[in-house]
Amino acid sequence: MAVIPIFWGSFRSITYHRKSKESGEAVETMSTKDVYMFPIMASSMLLGIYLIVKYLSAEHLNMVVASYFFIVGSLALTAILRPIVGMIPGTSLLLEPELYHLKFSKGSNVYVECKFDALHVISLALSSAFGVWYLMKKHWLANNIFGLAFSVNGIEMISLGSVKNGCILLSLLFFYDIFWVFGTEVMVEVAKNLDAPIKVVFPMDFLDKGIFGSNFAMLGLGDIVLPGVFIALLLRYDVSKGEDSNLYFYTGFAAYILGMGMTIGVLTIFNAAQPALLYLVPTCVGIPLLVSLIKGEFSSVIAYDEEVKEEKADEKKSE
């Protein structure tokens, strides 16, 4: 289940980055400072949620979080459904491809700007109906679909900027995950008590009870999105070379499957919570870099920087 948003989101990121460049819109890119600050900010947020769950009311927190994720989840799912709805036969004939423009501004200051068409409206209606089901039932399938929608959108839209940034970030999160899972109860307690699509879950008793199972294994969305944005970056590196093999993407993708298999294996053997990044970081970072060493392309891979590449491309156009 975790590999679907990585594969899908990575290829969607190619289109997203291309369209953003053509339209002049800025892509959300992490700077080196952002990379170093991320584990600190994530730790602060995690600890804050833990303290609320532990000493205040998890019930009230879950009410607020559920309302928030109903809105954000519906929007994330809309972005996923829109191209699917557009593939339905006859849709293009029934709906005019007219683009609507919604803008909130004061003077020259634009605060919110949104462009959408009829397909977006239909997709949002379907997503909202799904969100109501999530709010009412909190079924694990609804949780997972919202979670996977977040993951696809995150992998598609977030850019690490450079391979070096990706290596640094995942290396820092390697220790972050180990500390909060093995060193404290914080990560596990938050995952168990926060009833929100910040994780994907699967009933371990699925064979006995089907979709009504209640004994869940869980995987945090961070364990999908964070390696996923690195793997998506490897795909964009492959594309920048003008080759069709996508060697580094498929190497990273296979490495993720290997790391996830190791996580599940250790979890099954020891029957204890495992920090997934303990296994995913060495495989997702180490194996592609090892392949680059073997091919004699290590310097090229580690030096890949999307912003520098775009600046050079703009300079060539201006010449």
PDB file of C-alpha atoms in Angstrom:
ATOM      1  CA  MET A   1       0.000   0.000   0.000  1.00  0.00           C
ATOM      2  CA  ALA A   2       2.823   2.415   0.845  1.00  0.00           C
ATOM      3  CA  VAL A   3       4.537   1.962  -2.532  1.00  0.00           C
ATOM      4  CA  ILE A   4       1.509   3.188  -4.543  1.00  0.00           C
ATOM      5  CA  PRO A   5       1.750   6.890  -3.549  1.00  0.00           C
ATOM      6  CA  ILE A   6       5.533   6.840  -4.019  1.00  0.00           C
ATOM      7  CA  PHE A   7       5.312   5.518  -7.573  1.00  0.00           C
ATOM      8  CA  TRP A   8       2.281   7.626  -8.509  1.00  0.00           C
ATOM      9  CA  GLY A   9       3.441  10.790  -6.766  1.00  0.00           C
ATOM     10  CA  SER A  10       6.926  10.583  -8.277  1.00  0.00           C
ATOM     11  CA  PHE A  11       5.632  10.552 -11.849  1.00  0.00           C
ATOM     12  CA  ARG A  12       3.059  13.239 -11.040  1.00  0.00           C
ATOM     13  CA  SER A  13       5.936  15.390  -9.764  1.00  0.00           C
ATOM     14  CA  ILE A  14       7.415  15.455 -13.275  1.00  0.00           C
ATOM     15  CA  THR A  15       4.246  17.017 -14.671  1.00  0.00           C
ATOM     16  CA  TYR A  16       3.816  19.324 -11.677  1.00  0.00           C
ATOM     17  CA  HIS A  17       7.354  20.728 -11.902  1.00  0.00           C
ATOM     18  CA  ARG A  18       7.086  21.170 -15.667  1.00  0.00           C
ATOM     19  CA  LYS A  19       3.750  23.002 -15.465  1.00  0.00           C
ATOM     20  CA  SER A  20       4.970  25.165 -12.569  1.00  0.00           C
ATOM     21  CA  LYS A  21       8.011  26.191 -14.576  1.00  0.00           C
ATOM     22  CA  GLU A  22       5.898  26.980 -17.647  1.00  0.00           C
ATOM     23  CA  SER A  23       3.448  29.084 -15.628  1.00  0.00           C
ATOM     24  CA  GLY A  24       6.138  30.798 -13.573  1.00  0.00           C
ATOM     25  CA  GLU A  25       4.737  29.486 -10.277  1.00  0.00           C
ATOM     26  CA  ALA A  26       7.220  28.714  -7.522  1.00  0.00           C
ATOM     27  CA  VAL A  27       7.691  25.093  -6.426  1.00  0.00           C
ATOM     28  CA  GLU A  28       7.816  24.474  -2.664  1.00  0.00           C
ATOM     29  CA  THR A  29      11.546  23.772  -2.229  1.00  0.00           C
ATOM     30  CA  MET A  30      13.394  23.012   0.986  1.00  0.00           C
ATOM     31  CA  SER A  31      16.508  25.084   1.618  1.00  0.00           C
ATOM     32  CA  THR A  32      19.519  23.752   3.515  1.00  0.00           C
ATOM     33  CA  LYS A  33      18.312  25.680   6.567  1.00  0.00           C
ATOM     34  CA  ASP A  34      14.880  24.056   6.242  1.00  0.00           C
ATOM     35  CA  VAL A  35      16.526  20.639   6.121  1.00  0.00           C
ATOM     36  CA  TYR A  36      18.398  21.186   9.392  1.00  0.00           C
ATOM     37  CA  MET A  37      15.391  22.757  11.105  1.00  0.00           C
ATOM     38  CA  PHE A  38      12.914  20.079  10.034  1.00  0.00           C
ATOM     39  CA  PRO A  39      13.778  17.437  12.706  1.00  0.00           C
ATOM     40  CA  ILE A  40      13.679  20.156  15.399  1.00  0.00           C
ATOM     41  CA  MET A  41      10.271  21.445  14.290  1.00  0.00           C
ATOM     42  CA  ALA A  42       8.928  17.906  13.894  1.00  0.00           C
ATOM     43  CA  SER A  43      10.158  16.995  17.386  1.00  0.00           C
ATOM     44  CA  SER A  44       8.537  20.083  18.899  1.00  0.00           C
ATOM     45  CA  MET A  45       5.213  19.341  17.232  1.00  0.00           C
ATOM     46  CA  LEU A  46       5.353  15.671  18.194  1.00  0.00           C
ATOM     47  CA  LEU A  47       6.129  16.474  21.817  1.00  0.00           C
ATOM     48  CA  GLY A  48       3.377  19.113  21.945  1.00  0.00           C
ATOM     49  CA  ILE A  49       0.766  16.649  20.674  1.00  0.00           C
ATOM     50  CA  TYR A  50       2.003  14.044  23.153  1.00  0.00           C
ATOM     51  CA  LEU A  51       1.618  16.432  26.098  1.00  0.00           C
ATOM     52  CA  ILE A  52      -1.939  17.293  25.023  1.00  0.00           C
ATOM     53  CA  VAL A  53      -2.846  13.613  24.649  1.00  0.00           C
ATOM     54  CA  LYS A  54      -1.153  12.676  27.914  1.00  0.00           C
ATOM     55  CA  TYR A  55      -2.273  15.445  30.249  1.00  0.00           C
ATOM     56  CA  LEU A  56      -5.283  17.127  28.653  1.00  0.00           C
ATOM     57  CA  SER A  57      -8.011  15.641  26.477  1.00  0.00           C
ATOM     58  CA  ALA A  58      -7.285  13.436  23.481  1.00  0.00           C
ATOM     59  CA  GLU A  59     -11.015  13.478  22.691  1.00  0.00           C
ATOM     60  CA  HIS A  60     -11.154  17.244  22.149  1.00  0.00           C
ATOM     61  CA  LEU A  61      -7.907  17.222  20.208  1.00  0.00           C
ATOM     62  CA  ASN A  62      -9.267  14.520  17.927  1.00  0.00           C
ATOM     63  CA  MET A  63     -12.408  16.573  17.280  1.00  0.00           C
ATOM     64  CA  VAL A  64     -10.339  19.551  16.143  1.00  0.00           C
ATOM     65  CA  VAL A  65      -7.934  17.405  14.132  1.00  0.00           C
ATOM     66  CA  ALA A  66     -10.784  15.469  12.468  1.00  0.00           C
ATOM     67  CA  SER A  67     -12.433  18.716  11.344  1.00  0.00           C
ATOM     68  CA  TYR A  68      -9.147  19.997   9.966  1.00  0.00           C
ATOM     69  CA  PHE A  69      -8.404  16.789   8.079  1.00  0.00           C
ATOM     70  CA  PHE A  70     -11.951  16.698   6.699  1.00  0.00           C
ATOM     71  CA  ILE A  71     -11.239  19.990   4.909  1.00  0.00           C
ATOM     72  CA  VAL A  72      -7.632  19.339   3.930  1.00  0.00           C
ATOM     73  CA  GLY A  73      -8.319  15.690   3.093  1.00  0.00           C
ATOM     74  CA  SER A  74     -11.205  16.604   0.802  1.00  0.00           C
ATOM     75  CA  LEU A  75      -8.974  19.059  -1.075  1.00  0.00           C
ATOM     76  CA  ALA A  76      -6.148  16.509  -1.347  1.00  0.00           C
ATOM     77  CA  LEU A  77      -8.539  13.854  -2.620  1.00  0.00           C
ATOM     78  CA  THR A  78     -10.007  16.340  -5.107  1.00  0.00           C
ATOM     79  CA  ALA A  79      -6.560  16.794  -6.659  1.00  0.00           C
ATOM     80  CA  ILE A  80      -6.330  13.012  -7.061  1.00  0.00           C
ATOM     81  CA  LEU A  81      -9.872  12.524  -8.395  1.00  0.00           C
ATOM     82  CA  ARG A  82      -9.905  15.393 -10.895  1.00  0.00           C
ATOM     83  CA  PRO A  83      -7.882  13.621 -13.654  1.00  0.00           C
ATOM     84  CA  ILE A  84      -9.742  10.358 -12.958  1.00  0.00           C
ATOM     85  CA  VAL A  85     -13.141  12.037 -13.321  1.00  0.00           C
ATOM     86  CA  GLY A  86     -11.880  13.600 -16.548  1.00  0.00           C
ATOM     87  CA  MET A  87     -11.217  10.114 -17.959  1.00  0.00           C
ATOM     88  CA  ILE A  88     -14.885   9.090 -17.679  1.00  0.00           C
ATOM     89  CA  PRO A  89     -16.291   8.712 -21.235  1.00  0.00           C
ATOM     90  CA  GLY A  90     -18.436  11.661 -22.239  1.00  0.00           C
ATOM     91  CA  THR A  91     -17.235  13.952 -19.475  1.00  0.00           C
ATOM     92  CA  SER A  92     -15.476  16.320 -21.873  1.00  0.00           C
ATOM     93  CA  LEU A  93     -18.666  16.619 -23.930  1.00  0.00           C
ATOM     94  CA  LEU A  94     -20.982  17.252 -21.001  1.00  0.00           C
ATOM     95  CA  LEU A  95     -18.765  19.762 -19.250  1.00  0.00           C
ATOM     96  CA  GLU A  96     -17.275  22.844 -20.839  1.00  0.00           C
ATOM     97  CA  PRO A  97     -13.537  23.139 -20.181  1.00  0.00           C
ATOM     98  CA  GLU A  98     -14.052  26.634 -18.773  1.00  0.00           C
ATOM     99  CA  LEU A  99     -11.627  27.816 -16.124  1.00  0.00           C
ATOM    100  CA  TYR A 100     -13.070  29.748 -13.185  1.00  0.00           C
ATOM    101  CA  HIS A 101     -10.957  32.178 -11.215  1.00  0.00           C
ATOM    102  CA  LEU A 102     -11.576  32.871  -7.528  1.00  0.00           C
ATOM    103  CA  LYS A 103      -9.467  35.585  -5.938  1.00  0.00           C
ATOM    104  CA  PHE A 104      -9.535  37.323  -2.563  1.00  0.00           C
ATOM    105  CA  SER A 105      -7.564  40.541  -2.619  1.00  0.00           C
ATOM    106  CA  LYS A 106      -7.328  44.015  -1.149  1.00  0.00           C
ATOM    107  CA  GLY A 107      -5.814  46.606  -3.390  1.00  0.00           C
ATOM    108  CA  SER A 108      -2.716  45.106  -4.945  1.00  0.00           C
ATOM    109  CA  ASN A 109      -2.404  42.419  -2.252  1.00  0.00           C
ATOM    110  CA  VAL A 110      -3.718  38.990  -3.312  1.00  0.00           C
ATOM    111  CA  TYR A 111      -4.404  36.759  -0.302  1.00  0.00           C
ATOM    112  CA  VAL A 112      -6.056  33.743  -1.922  1.00  0.00           C
ATOM    113  CA  GLU A 113      -6.120  32.848  -5.598  1.00  0.00           C
ATOM    114  CA  CYS A 114      -7.726  29.698  -6.961  1.00  0.00           C
ATOM    115  CA  LYS A 115      -8.346  28.480 -10.493  1.00  0.00           C
ATOM    116  CA  PHE A 116     -10.740  25.593 -11.105  1.00  0.00           C
ATOM    117  CA  ASP A 117     -13.096  24.049 -13.646  1.00  0.00           C
ATOM    118  CA  ALA A 118     -16.288  21.979 -13.556  1.00  0.00           C
ATOM    119  CA  LEU A 119     -14.326  18.758 -13.087  1.00  0.00           C
ATOM    120  CA  HIS A 120     -12.807  20.194  -9.918  1.00  0.00           C
ATOM    121  CA  VAL A 121     -16.300  20.985  -8.615  1.00  0.00           C
ATOM    122  CA  ILE A 122     -17.523  17.423  -9.259  1.00  0.00           C
ATOM    123  CA  SER A 123     -14.369  15.964  -7.705  1.00  0.00           C
ATOM    124  CA  LEU A 124     -14.729  18.194  -4.645  1.00  0.00           C
ATOM    125  CA  ALA A 125     -18.361  17.085  -4.210  1.00  0.00           C
ATOM    126  CA  LEU A 126     -17.309  13.426  -4.316  1.00  0.00           C
ATOM    127  CA  SER A 127     -14.392  14.068  -1.947  1.00  0.00           C
ATOM    128  CA  SER A 128     -16.608  15.948   0.504  1.00  0.00           C
ATOM    129  CA  ALA A 129     -19.129  13.093   0.536  1.00  0.00           C
ATOM    130  CA  PHE A 130     -16.247  10.727   1.251  1.00  0.00           C
ATOM    131  CA  GLY A 131     -15.064  13.082   3.999  1.00  0.00           C
ATOM    132  CA  VAL A 132     -18.484  12.938   5.668  1.00  0.00           C
ATOM    133  CA  TRP A 133     -18.204   9.133   5.721  1.00  0.00           C
ATOM    134  CA  TYR A 134     -14.774   9.484   7.318  1.00  0.00           C
ATOM    135  CA  LEU A 135     -16.113  11.838  10.016  1.00  0.00           C
ATOM    136  CA  MET A 136     -19.082   9.619  10.814  1.00  0.00           C
ATOM    137  CA  LYS A 137     -17.472   6.184  10.754  1.00  0.00           C
ATOM    138  CA  LYS A 138     -13.708   6.754  11.099  1.00  0.00           C
ATOM    139  CA  HIS A 139     -13.301   3.533   9.131  1.00  0.00           C
ATOM    140  CA  TRP A 140      -9.721   2.481   8.491  1.00  0.00           C
ATOM    141  CA  LEU A 141     -10.319   2.413   4.725  1.00  0.00           C
ATOM    142  CA  ALA A 142     -11.428   6.060   4.779  1.00  0.00           C
ATOM    143  CA  ASN A 143      -8.398   6.926   6.927  1.00  0.00           C
ATOM    144  CA  ASN A 144      -6.070   5.191   4.469  1.00  0.00           C
ATOM    145  CA  ILE A 145      -7.544   6.803   1.362  1.00  0.00           C
ATOM    146  CA  PHE A 146      -7.160  10.262   2.887  1.00  0.00           C
ATOM    147  CA  GLY A 147      -3.648   9.357   4.051  1.00  0.00           C
ATOM    148  CA  LEU A 148      -2.615   8.076   0.641  1.00  0.00           C
ATOM    149  CA  ALA A 149      -4.075  11.208  -1.000  1.00  0.00           C
ATOM    150  CA  PHE A 150      -1.929  13.366   1.324  1.00  0.00           C
ATOM    151  CA  SER A 151       1.103  11.243   0.453  1.00  0.00           C
ATOM    152  CA  VAL A 152       0.637  11.502  -3.313  1.00  0.00           C
ATOM    153  CA  ASN A 153       0.183  15.275  -3.139  1.00  0.00           C
ATOM    154  CA  GLY A 154       3.152  15.693  -0.785  1.00  0.00           C
ATOM    155  CA  ILE A 155       5.509  13.646  -2.974  1.00  0.00           C
ATOM    156  CA  GLU A 156       4.260  15.479  -6.052  1.00  0.00           C
ATOM    157  CA  MET A 157       4.594  19.029  -4.729  1.00  0.00           C
ATOM    158  CA  ILE A 158       7.467  19.056  -2.217  1.00  0.00           C
ATOM    159  CA  SER A 159      10.974  19.395  -3.575  1.00  0.00           C
ATOM    160  CA  LEU A 160      14.155  18.736  -1.637  1.00  0.00           C
ATOM    161  CA  GLY A 161      16.002  20.979  -4.074  1.00  0.00           C
ATOM    162  CA  SER A 162      19.095  18.824  -4.315  1.00  0.00           C
ATOM    163  CA  VAL A 163      20.226  15.256  -3.736  1.00  0.00           C
ATOM    164  CA  LYS A 164      22.627  16.530  -1.083  1.00  0.00           C
ATOM    165  CA  ASN A 165      19.716  18.088   0.835  1.00  0.00           C
ATOM    166  CA  GLY A 166      17.831  14.798   0.588  1.00  0.00           C
ATOM    167  CA  CYS A 167      20.756  12.802   1.965  1.00  0.00           C
ATOM    168  CA  ILE A 168      21.198  15.222   4.889  1.00  0.00           C
ATOM    169  CA  LEU A 169      17.476  15.309   5.729  1.00  0.00           C
ATOM    170  CA  LEU A 170      16.990  11.549   5.689  1.00  0.00           C
ATOM    171  CA  SER A 171      20.188  11.020   7.692  1.00  0.00           C
ATOM    172  CA  LEU A 172      18.929  13.406  10.399  1.00  0.00           C
ATOM    173  CA  LEU A 173      15.500  11.746  10.412  1.00  0.00           C
ATOM    174  CA  PHE A 174      17.202   8.357  10.780  1.00  0.00           C
ATOM    175  CA  PHE A 175      18.303   9.400  14.289  1.00  0.00           C
ATOM    176  CA  TYR A 176      15.058  11.321  14.940  1.00  0.00           C
ATOM    177  CA  ASP A 177      12.958   8.199  14.354  1.00  0.00           C
ATOM    178  CA  ILE A 178      15.206   5.946  16.438  1.00  0.00           C
ATOM    179  CA  PHE A 179      15.148   8.342  19.388  1.00  0.00           C
ATOM    180  CA  TRP A 180      11.389   8.955  19.485  1.00  0.00           C
ATOM    181  CA  VAL A 181      10.459   5.282  18.995  1.00  0.00           C
ATOM    182  CA  PHE A 182      13.135   3.430  20.985  1.00  0.00           C
ATOM    183  CA  GLY A 183      14.142   6.172  23.415  1.00  0.00           C
ATOM    184  CA  THR A 184      10.680   7.342  24.503  1.00  0.00           C
ATOM    185  CA  GLU A 185       7.014   6.370  24.382  1.00  0.00           C
ATOM    186  CA  VAL A 186       6.104   9.609  22.613  1.00  0.00           C
ATOM    187  CA  MET A 187       5.879   8.442  18.991  1.00  0.00           C
ATOM    188  CA  VAL A 188       3.934   5.285  19.774  1.00  0.00           C
ATOM    189  CA  GLU A 189       1.499   7.048  22.122  1.00  0.00           C
ATOM    190  CA  VAL A 190       0.744   9.788  19.595  1.00  0.00           C
ATOM    191  CA  ALA A 191       0.216   7.246  16.822  1.00  0.00           C
ATOM    192  CA  LYS A 192      -2.145   5.201  18.984  1.00  0.00           C
ATOM    193  CA  ASN A 193      -4.183   8.062  20.421  1.00  0.00           C
ATOM    194  CA  LEU A 194      -4.365  10.589  17.596  1.00  0.00           C
ATOM    195  CA  ASP A 195      -7.308   9.486  15.480  1.00  0.00           C
ATOM    196  CA  ALA A 196      -6.419  11.167  12.196  1.00  0.00           C
ATOM    197  CA  PRO A 197      -5.125  10.185   8.740  1.00  0.00           C
ATOM    198  CA  ILE A 198      -1.511  10.848   9.703  1.00  0.00           C
ATOM    199  CA  LYS A 199      -0.857   7.143   9.250  1.00  0.00           C
ATOM    200  CA  VAL A 200      -2.023   4.224   7.155  1.00  0.00           C
ATOM    201  CA  VAL A 201      -3.282   1.185   9.037  1.00  0.00           C
ATOM    202  CA  PHE A 202      -4.010  -2.408   8.139  1.00  0.00           C
ATOM    203  CA  PRO A 203      -5.867  -4.987  10.234  1.00  0.00           C
ATOM    204  CA  MET A 204      -3.589  -7.870  11.163  1.00  0.00           C
ATOM    205  CA  ASP A 205      -6.740  -9.981  11.583  1.00  0.00           C
ATOM    206  CA  PHE A 206      -7.890  -9.206   8.020  1.00  0.00           C
ATOM    207  CA  LEU A 207      -8.064 -12.886   7.050  1.00  0.00           C
ATOM    208  CA  ASP A 208     -10.457 -13.588   9.935  1.00  0.00           C
ATOM    209  CA  LYS A 209     -12.567 -10.432  10.035  1.00  0.00           C
ATOM    210  CA  GLY A 210     -11.969  -8.798   6.634  1.00  0.00           C
ATOM    211  CA  ILE A 211     -12.441  -5.030   6.526  1.00  0.00           C
ATOM    212  CA  PHE A 212     -13.986  -5.148  10.009  1.00  0.00           C
ATOM    213  CA  GLY A 213     -10.698  -6.170  11.639  1.00  0.00           C
ATOM    214  CA  SER A 214      -9.587  -4.295  14.737  1.00  0.00           C
ATOM    215  CA  ASN A 215      -5.995  -5.384  15.441  1.00  0.00           C
ATOM    216  CA  PHE A 216      -4.077  -2.804  13.417  1.00  0.00           C
ATOM    217  CA  ALA A 217      -0.499  -2.397  12.261  1.00  0.00           C
ATOM    218  CA  MET A 218       0.328   1.188  11.336  1.00  0.00           C
ATOM    219  CA  LEU A 219       2.788   3.169   9.253  1.00  0.00           C
ATOM    220  CA  GLY A 220       3.222   6.924   9.645  1.00  0.00           C
ATOM    221  CA  LEU A 221       2.782   9.078   6.547  1.00  0.00           C
ATOM    222  CA  GLY A 222       6.255  10.482   7.173  1.00  0.00           C
ATOM    223  CA  ASP A 223       7.649   7.019   6.456  1.00  0.00           C
ATOM    224  CA  ILE A 224       6.025   7.250   3.031  1.00  0.00           C
ATOM    225  CA  VAL A 225       6.359  10.922   2.076  1.00  0.00           C
ATOM    226  CA  LEU A 226       9.918  11.632   3.264  1.00  0.00           C
ATOM    227  CA  PRO A 227      11.610   8.750   1.420  1.00  0.00           C
ATOM    228  CA  GLY A 228       9.090   9.371  -1.378  1.00  0.00           C
ATOM    229  CA  VAL A 229      10.194  12.957  -2.075  1.00  0.00           C
ATOM    230  CA  PHE A 230      13.794  11.707  -2.283  1.00  0.00           C
ATOM    231  CA  ILE A 231      12.841   8.948  -4.718  1.00  0.00           C
ATOM    232  CA  ALA A 232      10.822  11.470  -6.774  1.00  0.00           C
ATOM    233  CA  LEU A 233      13.950  13.664  -6.887  1.00  0.00           C
ATOM    234  CA  LEU A 234      15.915  10.692  -8.245  1.00  0.00           C
ATOM    235  CA  LEU A 235      13.288  10.313 -10.971  1.00  0.00           C
ATOM    236  CA  ARG A 236      13.635  13.973 -11.945  1.00  0.00           C
ATOM    237  CA  TYR A 237      17.414  13.476 -12.043  1.00  0.00           C
ATOM    238  CA  ASP A 238      16.911  10.547 -14.420  1.00  0.00           C
ATOM    239  CA  VAL A 239      14.637  12.675 -16.611  1.00  0.00           C
ATOM    240  CA  SER A 240      17.153  15.547 -16.617  1.00  0.00           C
ATOM    241  CA  LYS A 241      19.722  13.191 -18.156  1.00  0.00           C
ATOM    242  CA  GLY A 242      17.409  12.529 -21.094  1.00  0.00           C
ATOM    243  CA  GLU A 243      17.526   8.754 -20.644  1.00  0.00           C
ATOM    244  CA  ASP A 244      14.537   6.417 -20.668  1.00  0.00           C
ATOM    245  CA  SER A 245      15.821   3.833 -18.166  1.00  0.00           C
ATOM    246  CA  ASN A 246      15.018   5.843 -14.997  1.00  0.00           C
ATOM    247  CA  LEU A 247      17.717   3.737 -13.335  1.00  0.00           C
ATOM    248  CA  TYR A 248      18.047   5.699 -10.096  1.00  0.00           C
ATOM    249  CA  PHE A 249      14.300   5.995  -9.608  1.00  0.00           C
ATOM    250  CA  TYR A 250      13.709   2.270  -9.955  1.00  0.00           C
ATOM    251  CA  THR A 251      16.754   1.572  -7.775  1.00  0.00           C
ATOM    252  CA  GLY A 252      15.359   3.869  -5.064  1.00  0.00           C
ATOM    253  CA  PHE A 253      11.888   2.391  -5.465  1.00  0.00           C
ATOM    254  CA  ALA A 254      13.196  -1.182  -5.118  1.00  0.00           C
ATOM    255  CA  ALA A 255      15.292  -0.037  -2.134  1.00  0.00           C
ATOM    256  CA  TYR A 256      12.144   1.312  -0.458  1.00  0.00           C
ATOM    257  CA  ILE A 257      10.389  -2.034  -0.925  1.00  0.00           C
ATOM    258  CA  LEU A 258      13.450  -3.794   0.540  1.00  0.00           C
ATOM    259  CA  GLY A 259      13.555  -1.436   3.527  1.00  0.00           C
ATOM    260  CA  MET A 260       9.826  -1.806   4.139  1.00  0.00           C
ATOM    261  CA  GLY A 261      10.167  -5.589   3.947  1.00  0.00           C
ATOM    262  CA  MET A 262      12.914  -5.436   6.579  1.00  0.00           C
ATOM    263  CA  THR A 263      10.687  -3.252   8.789  1.00  0.00           C
ATOM    264  CA  ILE A 264       7.760  -5.679   8.558  1.00  0.00           C
ATOM    265  CA  GLY A 265      10.044  -8.650   9.133  1.00  0.00           C
ATOM    266  CA  VAL A 266      11.588  -7.224  12.313  1.00  0.00           C
ATOM    267  CA  LEU A 267       8.158  -6.056  13.503  1.00  0.00           C
ATOM    268  CA  THR A 268       6.758  -9.569  13.047  1.00  0.00           C
ATOM    269  CA  ILE A 269       9.679 -11.282  14.749  1.00  0.00           C
ATOM    270  CA  PHE A 270       9.919  -9.018  17.806  1.00  0.00           C
ATOM    271  CA  ASN A 271       6.252  -7.920  17.940  1.00  0.00           C
ATOM    272  CA  ALA A 272       7.317  -4.400  18.939  1.00  0.00           C
ATOM    273  CA  ALA A 273       7.037  -0.960  17.343  1.00  0.00           C
ATOM    274  CA  GLN A 274       9.851  -0.248  14.901  1.00  0.00           C
ATOM    275  CA  PRO A 275      11.191   3.078  13.562  1.00  0.00           C
ATOM    276  CA  ALA A 276      10.677   2.471   9.854  1.00  0.00           C
ATOM    277  CA  LEU A 277      13.307   5.049   8.873  1.00  0.00           C
ATOM    278  CA  LEU A 278      15.892   2.905  10.645  1.00  0.00           C
ATOM    279  CA  TYR A 279      15.575   0.509   7.716  1.00  0.00           C
ATOM    280  CA  LEU A 280      14.342   2.835   4.953  1.00  0.00           C
ATOM    281  CA  VAL A 281      17.082   5.472   5.137  1.00  0.00           C
ATOM    282  CA  PRO A 282      20.074   3.116   4.657  1.00  0.00           C
ATOM    283  CA  THR A 283      18.354   1.380   1.747  1.00  0.00           C
ATOM    284  CA  CYS A 284      16.762   4.384  -0.002  1.00  0.00           C
ATOM    285  CA  VAL A 285      19.874   6.552   0.283  1.00  0.00           C
ATOM    286  CA  GLY A 286      22.639   3.965   0.385  1.00  0.00           C
ATOM    287  CA  ILE A 287      21.650   1.712  -2.513  1.00  0.00           C
ATOM    288  CA  PRO A 288      21.142   4.442  -5.170  1.00  0.00           C
ATOM    289  CA  LEU A 289      24.430   6.077  -4.131  1.00  0.00           C
ATOM    290  CA  LEU A 290      26.166   2.686  -4.313  1.00  0.00           C
ATOM    291  CA  VAL A 291      24.813   2.220  -7.845  1.00  0.00           C
ATOM    292  CA  SER A 292      26.107   5.686  -8.767  1.00  0.00           C
ATOM    293  CA  LEU A 293      29.558   4.731  -7.462  1.00  0.00           C
ATOM    294  CA  ILE A 294      29.560   1.549  -9.534  1.00  0.00           C
ATOM    295  CA  LYS A 295      28.529   3.494 -12.653  1.00  0.00           C
ATOM    296  CA  GLY A 296      31.049   6.257 -11.983  1.00  0.00           C
ATOM    297  CA  GLU A 297      28.285   8.870 -11.648  1.00  0.00           C
ATOM    298  CA  PHE A 298      28.481   9.598  -7.918  1.00  0.00           C
ATOM    299  CA  SER A 299      29.710  13.176  -8.358  1.00  0.00           C
ATOM    300  CA  SER A 300      26.946  13.913 -10.865  1.00  0.00           C
ATOM    301  CA  VAL A 301      24.210  12.433  -8.666  1.00  0.00           C
ATOM    302  CA  ILE A 302      25.273  14.046  -5.392  1.00  0.00           C
ATOM    303  CA  ALA A 303      25.746  17.434  -7.103  1.00  0.00           C
ATOM    304  CA  TYR A 304      22.288  17.434  -8.719  1.00  0.00           C
ATOM    305  CA  ASP A 305      20.496  20.649  -7.767  1.00  0.00           C
ATOM    306  CA  GLU A 306      17.173  21.526  -9.399  1.00  0.00           C
ATOM    307  CA  GLU A 307      17.473  25.274  -8.822  1.00  0.00           C
ATOM    308  CA  VAL A 308      20.983  25.435 -10.315  1.00  0.00           C
ATOM    309  CA  LYS A 309      19.788  23.336 -13.262  1.00  0.00           C
ATOM    310  CA  GLU A 310      16.860  25.712 -13.905  1.00  0.00           C
ATOM    311  CA  GLU A 311      19.142  28.782 -13.672  1.00  0.00           C
ATOM    312  CA  LYS A 312      21.498  27.272 -16.254  1.00  0.00           C
ATOM    313  CA  ALA A 313      18.564  26.438 -18.517  1.00  0.00           C
ATOM    314  CA  ASP A 314      17.283  30.035 -18.276  1.00  0.00           C
ATOM    315  CA  GLU A 315      20.757  31.362 -19.076  1.00  0.00           C
ATOM    316  CA  LYS A 316      20.933  29.226 -22.226  1.00  0.00           C
ATOM    317  CA  LYS A 317      17.529  30.520 -23.353  1.00  0.00           C
ATOM    318  CA  SER A 318      18.604  34.135 -22.853  1.00  0.00           C
ATOM    319  CA  GLU A 319      21.807  33.668 -24.901  1.00  0.00           C
TER     320      GLU A 319
END
